[in-house]
Structure formats: structure tokens, C-alpha cells
PDB file of C-alpha atoms in Angstrom:
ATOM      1  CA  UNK A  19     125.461-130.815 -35.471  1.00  0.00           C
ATOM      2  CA  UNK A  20     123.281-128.039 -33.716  1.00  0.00           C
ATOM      3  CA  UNK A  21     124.223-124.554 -34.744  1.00  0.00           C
ATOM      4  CA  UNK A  22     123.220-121.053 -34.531  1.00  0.00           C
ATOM      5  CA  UNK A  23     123.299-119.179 -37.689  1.00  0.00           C
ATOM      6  CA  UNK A  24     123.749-114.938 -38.061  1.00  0.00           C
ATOM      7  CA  UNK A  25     123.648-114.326 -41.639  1.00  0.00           C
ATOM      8  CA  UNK A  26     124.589-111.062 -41.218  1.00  0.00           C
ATOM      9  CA  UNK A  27     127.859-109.826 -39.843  1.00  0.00           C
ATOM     10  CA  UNK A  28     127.937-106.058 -40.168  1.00  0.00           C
ATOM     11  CA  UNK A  29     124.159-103.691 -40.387  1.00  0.00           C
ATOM     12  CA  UNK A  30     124.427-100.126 -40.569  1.00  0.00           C
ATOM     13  CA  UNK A  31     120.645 -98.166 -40.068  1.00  0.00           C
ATOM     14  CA  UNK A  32     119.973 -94.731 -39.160  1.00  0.00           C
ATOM     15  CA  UNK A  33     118.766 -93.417 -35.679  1.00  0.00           C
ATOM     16  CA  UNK A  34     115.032 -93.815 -35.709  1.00  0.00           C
ATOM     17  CA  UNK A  35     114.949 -96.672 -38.497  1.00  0.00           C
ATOM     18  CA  UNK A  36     113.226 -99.536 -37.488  1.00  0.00           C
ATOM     19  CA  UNK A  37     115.477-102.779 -37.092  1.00  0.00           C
ATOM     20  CA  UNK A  38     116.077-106.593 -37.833  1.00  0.00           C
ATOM     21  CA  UNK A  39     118.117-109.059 -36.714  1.00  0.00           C
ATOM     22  CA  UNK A  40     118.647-112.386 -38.196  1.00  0.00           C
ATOM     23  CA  UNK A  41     119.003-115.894 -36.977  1.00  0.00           C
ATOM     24  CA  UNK A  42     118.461-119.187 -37.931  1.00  0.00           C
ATOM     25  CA  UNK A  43     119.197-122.306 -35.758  1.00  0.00           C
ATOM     26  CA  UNK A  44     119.954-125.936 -36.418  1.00  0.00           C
ATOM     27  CA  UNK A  45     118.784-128.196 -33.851  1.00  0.00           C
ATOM     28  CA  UNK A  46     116.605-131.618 -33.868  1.00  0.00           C
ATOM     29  CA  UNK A  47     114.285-130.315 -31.852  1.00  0.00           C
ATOM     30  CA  UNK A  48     113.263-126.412 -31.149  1.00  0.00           C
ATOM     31  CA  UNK A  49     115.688-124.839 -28.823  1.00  0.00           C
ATOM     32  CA  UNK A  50     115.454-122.207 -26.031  1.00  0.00           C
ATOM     33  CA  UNK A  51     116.549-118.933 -27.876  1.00  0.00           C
ATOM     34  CA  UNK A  52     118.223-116.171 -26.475  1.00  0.00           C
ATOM     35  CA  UNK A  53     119.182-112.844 -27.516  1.00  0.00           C
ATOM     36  CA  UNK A  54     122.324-111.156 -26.135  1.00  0.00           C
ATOM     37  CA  UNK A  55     123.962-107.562 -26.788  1.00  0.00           C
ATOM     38  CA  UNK A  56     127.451-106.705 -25.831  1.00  0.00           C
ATOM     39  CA  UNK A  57     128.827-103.391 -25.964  1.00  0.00           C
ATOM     40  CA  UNK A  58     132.585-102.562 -26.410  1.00  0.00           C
ATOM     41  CA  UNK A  59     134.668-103.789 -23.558  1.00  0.00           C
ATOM     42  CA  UNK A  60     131.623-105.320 -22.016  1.00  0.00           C
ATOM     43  CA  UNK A  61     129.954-108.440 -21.396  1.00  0.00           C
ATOM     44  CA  UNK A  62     127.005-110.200 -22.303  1.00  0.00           C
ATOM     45  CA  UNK A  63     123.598-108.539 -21.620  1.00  0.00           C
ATOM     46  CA  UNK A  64     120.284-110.758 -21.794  1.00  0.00           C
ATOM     47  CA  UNK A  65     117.984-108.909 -24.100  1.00  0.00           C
ATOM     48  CA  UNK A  66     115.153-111.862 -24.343  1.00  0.00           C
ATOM     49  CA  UNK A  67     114.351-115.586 -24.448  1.00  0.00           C
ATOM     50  CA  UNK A  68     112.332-117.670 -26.114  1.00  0.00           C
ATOM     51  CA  UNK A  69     110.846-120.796 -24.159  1.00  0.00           C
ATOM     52  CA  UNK A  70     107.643-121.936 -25.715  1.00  0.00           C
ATOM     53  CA  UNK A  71     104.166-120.469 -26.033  1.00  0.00           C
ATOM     54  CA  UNK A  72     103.583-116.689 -27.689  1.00  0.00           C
ATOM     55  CA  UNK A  73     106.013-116.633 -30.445  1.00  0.00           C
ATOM     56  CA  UNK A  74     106.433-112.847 -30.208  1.00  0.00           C
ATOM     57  CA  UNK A  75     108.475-111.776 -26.756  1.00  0.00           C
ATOM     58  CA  UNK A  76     109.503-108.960 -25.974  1.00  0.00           C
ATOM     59  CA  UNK A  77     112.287-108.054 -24.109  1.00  0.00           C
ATOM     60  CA  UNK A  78     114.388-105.060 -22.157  1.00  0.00           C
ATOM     61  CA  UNK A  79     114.884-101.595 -24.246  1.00  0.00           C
ATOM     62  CA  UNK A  80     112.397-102.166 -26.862  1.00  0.00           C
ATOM     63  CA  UNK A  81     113.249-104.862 -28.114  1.00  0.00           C
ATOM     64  CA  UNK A  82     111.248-107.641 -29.508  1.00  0.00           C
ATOM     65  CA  UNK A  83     112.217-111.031 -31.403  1.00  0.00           C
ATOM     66  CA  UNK A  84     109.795-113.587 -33.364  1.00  0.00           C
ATOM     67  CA  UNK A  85     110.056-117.274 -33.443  1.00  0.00           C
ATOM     68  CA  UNK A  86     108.847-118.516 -36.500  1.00  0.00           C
ATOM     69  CA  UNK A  87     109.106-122.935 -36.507  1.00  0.00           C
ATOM     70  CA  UNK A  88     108.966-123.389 -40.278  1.00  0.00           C
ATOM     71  CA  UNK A  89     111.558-120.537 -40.775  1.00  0.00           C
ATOM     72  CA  UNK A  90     114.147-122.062 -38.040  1.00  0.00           C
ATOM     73  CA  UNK A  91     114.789-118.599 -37.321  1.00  0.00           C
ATOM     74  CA  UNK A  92     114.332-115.951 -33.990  1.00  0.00           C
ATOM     75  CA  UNK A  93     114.719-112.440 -35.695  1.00  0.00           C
ATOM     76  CA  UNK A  94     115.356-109.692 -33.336  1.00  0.00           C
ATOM     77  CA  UNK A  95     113.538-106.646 -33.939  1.00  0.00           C
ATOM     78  CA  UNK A  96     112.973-103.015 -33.022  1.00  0.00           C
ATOM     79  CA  UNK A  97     110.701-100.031 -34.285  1.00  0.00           C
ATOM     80  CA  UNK A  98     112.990 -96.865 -33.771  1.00  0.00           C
ATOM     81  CA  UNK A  99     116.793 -97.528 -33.064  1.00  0.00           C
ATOM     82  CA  UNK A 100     118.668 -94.936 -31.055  1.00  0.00           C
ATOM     83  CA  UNK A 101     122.388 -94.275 -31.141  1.00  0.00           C
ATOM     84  CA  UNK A 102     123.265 -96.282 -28.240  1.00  0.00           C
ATOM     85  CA  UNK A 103     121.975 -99.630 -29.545  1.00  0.00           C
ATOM     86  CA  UNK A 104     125.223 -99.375 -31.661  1.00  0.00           C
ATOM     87  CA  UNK A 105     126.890-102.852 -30.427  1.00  0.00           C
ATOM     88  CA  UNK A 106     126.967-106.404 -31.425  1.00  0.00           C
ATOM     89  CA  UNK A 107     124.342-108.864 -30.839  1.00  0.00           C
ATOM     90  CA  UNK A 108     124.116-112.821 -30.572  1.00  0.00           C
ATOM     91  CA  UNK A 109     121.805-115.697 -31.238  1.00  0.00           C
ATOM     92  CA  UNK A 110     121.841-117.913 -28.873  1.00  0.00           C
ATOM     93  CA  UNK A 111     120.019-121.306 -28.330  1.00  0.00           C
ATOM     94  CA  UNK A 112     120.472-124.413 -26.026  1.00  0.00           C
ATOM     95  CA  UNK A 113     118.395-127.948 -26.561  1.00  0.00           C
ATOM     96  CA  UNK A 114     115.675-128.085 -24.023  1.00  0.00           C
ATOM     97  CA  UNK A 115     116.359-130.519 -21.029  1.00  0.00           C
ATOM     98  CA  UNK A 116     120.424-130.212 -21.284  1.00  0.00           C
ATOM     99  CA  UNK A 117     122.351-128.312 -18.729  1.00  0.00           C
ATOM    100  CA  UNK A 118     121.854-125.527 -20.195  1.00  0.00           C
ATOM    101  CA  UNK A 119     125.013-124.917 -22.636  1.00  0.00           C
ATOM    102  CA  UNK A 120     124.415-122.120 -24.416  1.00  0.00           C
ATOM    103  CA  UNK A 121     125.483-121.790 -28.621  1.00  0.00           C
ATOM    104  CA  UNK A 122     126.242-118.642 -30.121  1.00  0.00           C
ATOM    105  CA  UNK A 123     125.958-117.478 -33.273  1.00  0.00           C
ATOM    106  CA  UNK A 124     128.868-115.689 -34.866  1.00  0.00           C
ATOM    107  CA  UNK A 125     127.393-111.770 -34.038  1.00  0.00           C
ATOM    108  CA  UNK A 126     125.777-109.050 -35.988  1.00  0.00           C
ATOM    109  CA  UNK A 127     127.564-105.621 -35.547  1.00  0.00           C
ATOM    110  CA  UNK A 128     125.314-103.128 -35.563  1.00  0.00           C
ATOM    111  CA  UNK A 129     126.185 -99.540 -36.281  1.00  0.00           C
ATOM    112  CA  UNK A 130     123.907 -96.592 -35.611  1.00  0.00           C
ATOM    113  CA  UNK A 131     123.808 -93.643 -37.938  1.00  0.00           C
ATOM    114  CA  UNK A 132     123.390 -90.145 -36.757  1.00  0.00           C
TER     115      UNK A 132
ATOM    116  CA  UNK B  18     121.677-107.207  -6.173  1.00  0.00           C
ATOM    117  CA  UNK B  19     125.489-108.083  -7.014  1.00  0.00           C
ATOM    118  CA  UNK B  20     126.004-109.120 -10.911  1.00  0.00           C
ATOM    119  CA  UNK B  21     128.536-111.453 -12.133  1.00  0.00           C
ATOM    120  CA  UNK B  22     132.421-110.501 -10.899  1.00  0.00           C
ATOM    121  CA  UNK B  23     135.500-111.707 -12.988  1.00  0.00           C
ATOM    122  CA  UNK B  24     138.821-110.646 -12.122  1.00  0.00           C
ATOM    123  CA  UNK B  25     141.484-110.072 -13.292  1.00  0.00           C
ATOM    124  CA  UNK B  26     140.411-107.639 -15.520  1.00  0.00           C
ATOM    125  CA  UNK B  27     142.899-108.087 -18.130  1.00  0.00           C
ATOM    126  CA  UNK B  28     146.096-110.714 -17.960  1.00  0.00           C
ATOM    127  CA  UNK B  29     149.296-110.729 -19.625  1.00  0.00           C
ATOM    128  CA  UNK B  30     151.172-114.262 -20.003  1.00  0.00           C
ATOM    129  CA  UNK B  31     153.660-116.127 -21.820  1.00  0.00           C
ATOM    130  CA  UNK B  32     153.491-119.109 -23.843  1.00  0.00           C
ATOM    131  CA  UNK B  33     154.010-122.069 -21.268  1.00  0.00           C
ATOM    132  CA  UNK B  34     152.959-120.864 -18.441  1.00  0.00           C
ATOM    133  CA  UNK B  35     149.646-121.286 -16.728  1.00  0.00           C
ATOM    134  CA  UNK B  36     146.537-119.162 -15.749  1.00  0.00           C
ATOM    135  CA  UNK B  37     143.674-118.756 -13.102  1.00  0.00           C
ATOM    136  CA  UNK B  38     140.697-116.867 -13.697  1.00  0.00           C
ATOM    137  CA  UNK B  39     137.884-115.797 -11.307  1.00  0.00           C
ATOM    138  CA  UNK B  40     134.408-115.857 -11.237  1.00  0.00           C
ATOM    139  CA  UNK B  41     131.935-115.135  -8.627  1.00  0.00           C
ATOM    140  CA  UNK B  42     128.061-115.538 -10.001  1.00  0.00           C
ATOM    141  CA  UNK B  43     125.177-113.896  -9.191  1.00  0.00           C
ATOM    142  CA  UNK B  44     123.699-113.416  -6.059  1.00  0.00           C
ATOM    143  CA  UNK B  45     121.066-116.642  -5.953  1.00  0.00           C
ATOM    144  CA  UNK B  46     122.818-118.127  -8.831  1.00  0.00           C
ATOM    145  CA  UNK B  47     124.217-121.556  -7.417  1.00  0.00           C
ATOM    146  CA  UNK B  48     125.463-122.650 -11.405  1.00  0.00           C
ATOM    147  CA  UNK B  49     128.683-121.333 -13.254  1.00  0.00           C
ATOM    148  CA  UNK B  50     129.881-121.800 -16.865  1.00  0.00           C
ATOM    149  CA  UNK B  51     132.758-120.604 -18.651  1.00  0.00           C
ATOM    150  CA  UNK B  52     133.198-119.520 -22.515  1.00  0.00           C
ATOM    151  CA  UNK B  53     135.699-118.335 -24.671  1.00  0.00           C
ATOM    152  CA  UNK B  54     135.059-115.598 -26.309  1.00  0.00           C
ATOM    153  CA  UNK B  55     137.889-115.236 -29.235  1.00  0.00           C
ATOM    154  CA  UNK B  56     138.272-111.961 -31.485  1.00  0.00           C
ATOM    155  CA  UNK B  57     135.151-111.139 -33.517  1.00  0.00           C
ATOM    156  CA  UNK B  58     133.172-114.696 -32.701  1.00  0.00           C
ATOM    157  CA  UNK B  59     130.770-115.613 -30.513  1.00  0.00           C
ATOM    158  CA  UNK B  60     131.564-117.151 -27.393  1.00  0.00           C
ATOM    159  CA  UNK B  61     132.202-120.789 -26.886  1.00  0.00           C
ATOM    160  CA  UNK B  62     130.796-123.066 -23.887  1.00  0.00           C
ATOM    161  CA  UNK B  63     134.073-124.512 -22.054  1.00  0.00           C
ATOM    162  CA  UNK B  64     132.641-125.834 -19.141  1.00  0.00           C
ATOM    163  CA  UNK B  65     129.885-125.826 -16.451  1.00  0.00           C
ATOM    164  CA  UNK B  66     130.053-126.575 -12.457  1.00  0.00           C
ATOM    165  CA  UNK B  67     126.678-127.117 -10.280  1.00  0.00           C
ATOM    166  CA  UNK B  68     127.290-128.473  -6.459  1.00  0.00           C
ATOM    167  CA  UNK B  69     131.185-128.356  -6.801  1.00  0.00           C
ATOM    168  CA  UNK B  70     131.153-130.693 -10.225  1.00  0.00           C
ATOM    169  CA  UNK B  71     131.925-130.194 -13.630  1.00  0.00           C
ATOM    170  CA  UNK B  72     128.161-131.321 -15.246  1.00  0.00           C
ATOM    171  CA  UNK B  73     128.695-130.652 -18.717  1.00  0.00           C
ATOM    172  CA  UNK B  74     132.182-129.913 -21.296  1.00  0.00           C
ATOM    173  CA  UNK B  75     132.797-128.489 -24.625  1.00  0.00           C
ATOM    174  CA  UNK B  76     135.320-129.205 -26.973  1.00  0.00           C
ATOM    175  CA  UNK B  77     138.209-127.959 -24.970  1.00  0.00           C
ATOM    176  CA  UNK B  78     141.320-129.922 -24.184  1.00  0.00           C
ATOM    177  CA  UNK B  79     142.092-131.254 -20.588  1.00  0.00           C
ATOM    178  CA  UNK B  80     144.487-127.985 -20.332  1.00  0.00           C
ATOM    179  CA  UNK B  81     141.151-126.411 -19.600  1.00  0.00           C
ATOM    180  CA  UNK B  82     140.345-127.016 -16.128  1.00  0.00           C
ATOM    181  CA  UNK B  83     138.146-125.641 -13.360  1.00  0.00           C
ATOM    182  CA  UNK B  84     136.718-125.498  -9.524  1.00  0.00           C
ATOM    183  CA  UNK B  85     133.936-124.279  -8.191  1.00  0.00           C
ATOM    184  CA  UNK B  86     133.821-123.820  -4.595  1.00  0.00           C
ATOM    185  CA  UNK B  87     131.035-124.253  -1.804  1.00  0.00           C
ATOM    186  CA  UNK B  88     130.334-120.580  -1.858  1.00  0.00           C
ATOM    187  CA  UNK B  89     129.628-121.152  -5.802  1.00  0.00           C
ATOM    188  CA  UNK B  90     132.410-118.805  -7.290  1.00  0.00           C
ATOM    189  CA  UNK B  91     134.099-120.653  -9.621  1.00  0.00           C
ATOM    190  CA  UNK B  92     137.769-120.855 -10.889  1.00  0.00           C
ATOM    191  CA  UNK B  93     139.135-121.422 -14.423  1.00  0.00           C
ATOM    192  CA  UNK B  94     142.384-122.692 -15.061  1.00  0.00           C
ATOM    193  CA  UNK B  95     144.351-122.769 -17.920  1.00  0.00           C
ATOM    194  CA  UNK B  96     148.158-125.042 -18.254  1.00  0.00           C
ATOM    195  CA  UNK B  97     150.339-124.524 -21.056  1.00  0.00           C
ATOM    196  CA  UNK B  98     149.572-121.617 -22.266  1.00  0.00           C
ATOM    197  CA  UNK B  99     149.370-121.112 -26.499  1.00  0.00           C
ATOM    198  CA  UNK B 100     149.090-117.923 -28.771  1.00  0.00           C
ATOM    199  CA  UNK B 101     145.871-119.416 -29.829  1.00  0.00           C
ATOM    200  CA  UNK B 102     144.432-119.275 -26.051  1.00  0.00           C
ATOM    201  CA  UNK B 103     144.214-115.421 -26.011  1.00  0.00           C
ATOM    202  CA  UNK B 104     140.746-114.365 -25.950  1.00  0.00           C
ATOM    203  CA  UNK B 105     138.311-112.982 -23.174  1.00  0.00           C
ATOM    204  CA  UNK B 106     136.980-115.215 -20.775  1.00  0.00           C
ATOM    205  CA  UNK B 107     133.584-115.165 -19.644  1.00  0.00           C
ATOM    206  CA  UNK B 108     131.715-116.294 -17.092  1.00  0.00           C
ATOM    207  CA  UNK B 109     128.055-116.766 -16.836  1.00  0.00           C
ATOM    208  CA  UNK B 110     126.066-117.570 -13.783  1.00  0.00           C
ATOM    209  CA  UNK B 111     122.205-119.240 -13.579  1.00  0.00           C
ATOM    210  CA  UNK B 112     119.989-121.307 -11.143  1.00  0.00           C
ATOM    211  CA  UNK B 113     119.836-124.820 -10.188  1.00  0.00           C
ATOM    212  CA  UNK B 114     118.259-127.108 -12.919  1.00  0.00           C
ATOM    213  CA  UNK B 115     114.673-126.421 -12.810  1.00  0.00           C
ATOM    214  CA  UNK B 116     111.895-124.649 -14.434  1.00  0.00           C
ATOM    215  CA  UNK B 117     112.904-121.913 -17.579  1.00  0.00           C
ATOM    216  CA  UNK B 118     114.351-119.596 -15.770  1.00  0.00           C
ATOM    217  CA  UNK B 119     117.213-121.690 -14.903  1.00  0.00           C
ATOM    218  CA  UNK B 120     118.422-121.493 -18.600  1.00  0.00           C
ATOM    219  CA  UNK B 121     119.075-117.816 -17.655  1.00  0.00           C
ATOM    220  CA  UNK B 122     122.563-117.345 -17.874  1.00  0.00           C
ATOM    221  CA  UNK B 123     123.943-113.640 -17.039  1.00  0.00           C
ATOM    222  CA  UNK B 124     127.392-113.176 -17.820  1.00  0.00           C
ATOM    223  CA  UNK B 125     129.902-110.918 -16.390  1.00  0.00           C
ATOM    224  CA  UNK B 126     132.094-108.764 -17.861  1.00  0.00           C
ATOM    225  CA  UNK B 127     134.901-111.245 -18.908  1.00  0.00           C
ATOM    226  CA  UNK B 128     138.793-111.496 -18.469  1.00  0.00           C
ATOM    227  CA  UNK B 129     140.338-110.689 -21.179  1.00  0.00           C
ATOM    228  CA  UNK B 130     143.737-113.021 -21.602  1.00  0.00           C
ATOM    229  CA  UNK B 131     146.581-111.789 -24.276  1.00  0.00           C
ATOM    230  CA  UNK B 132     149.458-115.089 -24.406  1.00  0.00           C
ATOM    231  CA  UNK B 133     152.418-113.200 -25.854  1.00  0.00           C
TER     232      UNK B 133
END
């Protein structure tokens, strides 16, 4: 069955620490990969994607993610973190050529220390 | 540019009875989906509607049920309301099939549905 896989439910770093993100997908062929944030009360904000080509992208507020193939994974990364990146973030990956239904990972809560 | 609209905001209901959500996508965006969105997962793909038809379904049962209309906005429906359907609904808009960027999806902010 495909699946997208968050290993890590809750991360707590300090302001200014750099930042990762893991996920790790099950699919029979590579997916499109998204990234998502959503802030309390809020919904769903595209951070990045992943089609094919460059397996770094980068994406909106400084974020960037790596695809790595023989890992299965798209890690989400970021140099500095600042306070308001406190939120939750989801993996999120749909088989190329389908109508475009997306699977989520279960969320990593991130928590941002003064 | 107008984002994705959902309303209501937030819904009260009692077991039994049924439920209506609304969605209207993204200006451009001609394709709507719906998730569910249950406390402290990740969303999960109901249903998506492209030129007025449901295209593609998750596991939901047929008490799930939706429209989308010729201007594109999109209604969910849910019959028979259970405890276990309390969650926030979201709604995600993208392009016609074709080329990456119509794997897009932008979601709005989500109803959020409490079945007492």
C-alpha cells in the first residue's frame, strides 16, 4: 500500500538552530512530494514540491527539502528557525499520472524555543 | 487573487442528522477535493470533482457525498451523522489535469465539524 511516513511526531529546537524534517514514502514508483505547514486554527500552506529533476528545491520562507531515491525519503530542512515556524508540518506525496490524490503523513509538531 | 473559501466556519450537529459543507477554490482553479482532517493526523483524501464529476474516491462510505457546480465551488455532504465524523474538513483546490503544476493543491482553511 503507498504511504507517507513522519518518523517524528513532536521536535523541539531553539530559535536560530538549524532544522530537519523527516519523511520517508512508500510507493512503487517515485511520487510527487509535497511539503505542507499548518498553523493553529489554520489550513494547509504549500511550502514546496518535488516533481523530478534537481533533487534539492527550495521553497517559500527558507525552506528547503532533499529528495534522496535510495533513502525513500524528502527531508525538509532549514538553516536558522525563527519563532514563528512553530507549527506542524506534513509529507505529502501522490503517484505521478493519478488525479492527483494527495497522502499525508501523520505530522511533525514543531516547537520553537526562545 | 481570492484563496480557497470554506464556510461554515465551525458546525455543531447531532448524531443522525446530516451536513453540507462549502467550498469555493481558487481563482483559476477548475478542480476540488475534499479531506478529513481528524484530531492530531494528517488529512485524508475523501473525494475529488473536475467538470461537475466525482474523478477519484477514498475510502469513505457512500454517506460521504458531494457536488461541484458549473462555477467550480464544490459541496460536501455528509448523512447520518456519527461521533467518529467530527473532524475539520478541508478543501483543496488545483488546475485541470495537465503539466506539474496541476498537482498543486492549495487548501483553505477547513470547517471544522464537532457531532455531539
Amino acid at each position: 500500500a503507498q504511504s507517507v511516513t513522519q518518523p517524528d511526531i513532536h521536535i523541539t529546537v531553539s530559535e536560530g538552530a538549524s532544522l530537519e524534517l523527516r519523511c520517508n514514502y512508500s510507493y512503487g514508483a517515485t511520487p510527487y512530494l509535497f511539503w505542507y505547514v499548518q498553523s493553529p486554527g489554520q489550513g494547509l500552506q504549500l511550502l514546496l514540491k518535488y516533481f523530478s529533476g534537481d533533487t534539492l528545491v527550495q521553497g517559500i520562507k527558507g525552506f528547503e527539502a532533499e529528495f534522496k531515491r535510495s533513502q525513500s525519503s524528502f527531508n525538509l530542512r532549514k538553516p536558522s528557525v525563527h519563532w514563528s515556524d512553530a507549527a506542524e508540518y506534513f509529507c505529502a506525496a501522490t503517484p505521478s499520472g493519478s488525479a492527483r490524490q494527495l497522502t499525508f503523513g501523520s505530522g511533525t509538531q514543531l516547537t520553537v524555543l526562545p | 487573487d481570492a484563496g480557497v473559501t470554506q464556510s461554515p466556519t465551525h458546525l455543531i450537529k447531532t448524531r443522525g442528522q446530516q451536513v453540507t459543507l462549502r467550498c469555493s477554490p481558487k481563482s483559476g482553479h477548475d478542480t476540488v477535493s475534499w479531506y478529513q482532517q481528524a484530531l492530531g493526523q494528517g488529512p485524508q483524501f475523501i473525494f475529488q470533482y473536475y467538470e461537475e464529476e466525482e474523478r477519484q474516491r477514498g475510502n469513505f462510505p457512500d454517506r460521504f457525498s458531494g457536488h461541484q457546480f458549473p462555477n467550480y465551488s464544490s459541496e460536501l455532504n455528509v448523512n447520518a451523522l456519527l461521533l467518529g465524523d467530527s473532524a475539520l474538513y478541508l478543501c483543496a483546490s488545483s488546475l485541470a489535469p495537465g503539466g506539474y503544476s496541476s498537482y498543486e493543491q492549495y487548501f483553505g482553511p477547513g470547517t471544522r465539524l464537532t457531532v455531539t
